Amino acid sequence: MFFMYTVLKVEKKNQAKIDDLYKDDLVSRQTIIKREGVSLNLEPDYIYVLIEGSDEAVKRAIEIGEKFSVKIEKNEIDSIYKKIKEQDESSLEGFGSIFG
């Protein structure tokens, strides 16, 4: 088994449907990170959901997400993934300086 990821682009009006990911037993056990588009300097009317985990779980998340998310290209997924990870790293660095 290897780990992979995907990013779902969800219109804010469909935000409640993101809960479908948490209701799925397999997907809910993966890393799921939600970010407002505006916080990533992306489209403000969207929420971006990163799902990171096993190959099987990510495929399942994509299947679930197809019902309510907007399709995005692989290079855009990679770019958004990097932005979310950079945000998390800088948050951890800030947290470390408070308690370090």
XYZ file of C-alpha atoms in Angstrom:
100
model
C 0.000 0.000 0.000
C 1.246 3.497 -0.757
C -0.086 6.882 0.167
C -1.500 9.382 -2.239
C -3.779 12.380 -2.255
C -6.408 14.316 -4.101
C -8.040 17.706 -3.718
C -11.745 18.342 -4.170
C -12.962 21.785 -5.198
C -16.398 22.331 -3.680
C -18.682 25.312 -4.200
C -19.615 26.885 -0.863
C -23.298 26.216 -1.561
C -22.454 22.469 -1.561
C -20.373 22.680 1.609
C -22.702 20.415 3.639
C -22.053 17.563 1.203
C -18.411 17.452 2.339
C -19.798 15.584 5.355
C -20.333 12.594 3.034
C -16.557 12.081 3.169
C -16.653 11.860 6.972
C -19.592 9.436 6.849
C -17.642 6.910 4.762
C -15.800 4.478 7.037
C -12.713 4.151 4.830
C -12.343 7.819 3.838
C -13.015 9.146 7.337
C -9.913 7.346 8.635
C -7.649 9.334 6.277
C -6.234 12.830 6.621
C -8.899 15.323 5.526
C -8.042 19.025 5.504
C -10.537 21.728 4.466
C -9.468 25.231 3.454
C -11.438 28.234 2.278
C -10.350 29.349 -1.181
C -9.617 32.844 0.084
C -7.120 31.505 2.666
C -5.151 29.877 -0.172
C -5.349 32.944 -2.441
C -7.660 30.971 -4.713
C -11.294 31.407 -5.706
C -13.217 32.667 -2.637
C -16.473 30.921 -3.582
C -14.912 27.489 -3.130
C -13.711 25.215 -0.372
C -10.750 22.974 -1.130
C -10.649 19.581 0.558
C -7.385 17.638 0.688
C -7.728 13.905 1.246
C -4.444 12.153 1.892
C -4.145 8.460 2.622
C -4.153 5.020 1.087
C -4.683 4.483 -2.628
C -8.004 2.743 -2.019
C -9.313 5.474 0.284
C -8.341 8.306 -2.066
C -10.083 6.548 -4.965
C -13.173 6.184 -2.773
C -13.022 9.892 -1.830
C -12.889 10.798 -5.524
C -15.971 8.632 -6.186
C -17.875 10.334 -3.360
C -16.656 13.796 -4.359
C -17.727 13.415 -7.997
C -21.301 13.984 -6.830
C -20.667 17.477 -5.460
C -17.232 18.777 -6.464
C -15.916 20.586 -9.517
C -13.404 18.665 -11.627
C -9.883 20.073 -11.535
C -6.765 19.098 -13.444
C -3.893 17.098 -11.931
C -1.446 20.040 -12.085
C -3.950 22.243 -10.209
C -4.428 19.494 -7.606
C -0.641 19.355 -7.105
C -0.429 23.145 -6.779
C -3.243 23.308 -4.202
C -1.697 20.391 -2.283
C 1.577 22.308 -2.003
C -0.222 25.465 -0.801
C -2.079 23.554 1.912
C 1.099 21.779 3.058
C 3.053 25.068 3.148
C 0.271 26.622 5.219
C 0.366 23.703 7.662
C 4.153 23.862 7.962
C 4.157 27.592 8.680
C 1.388 27.069 11.262
C 3.474 24.398 12.989
C 6.542 26.640 12.969
C 4.515 29.417 14.591
C 3.113 26.997 17.136
C 6.612 25.745 17.893
C 7.902 29.245 18.531
C 5.106 29.841 21.033
C 5.805 26.669 23.012
C 9.386 25.962 21.903
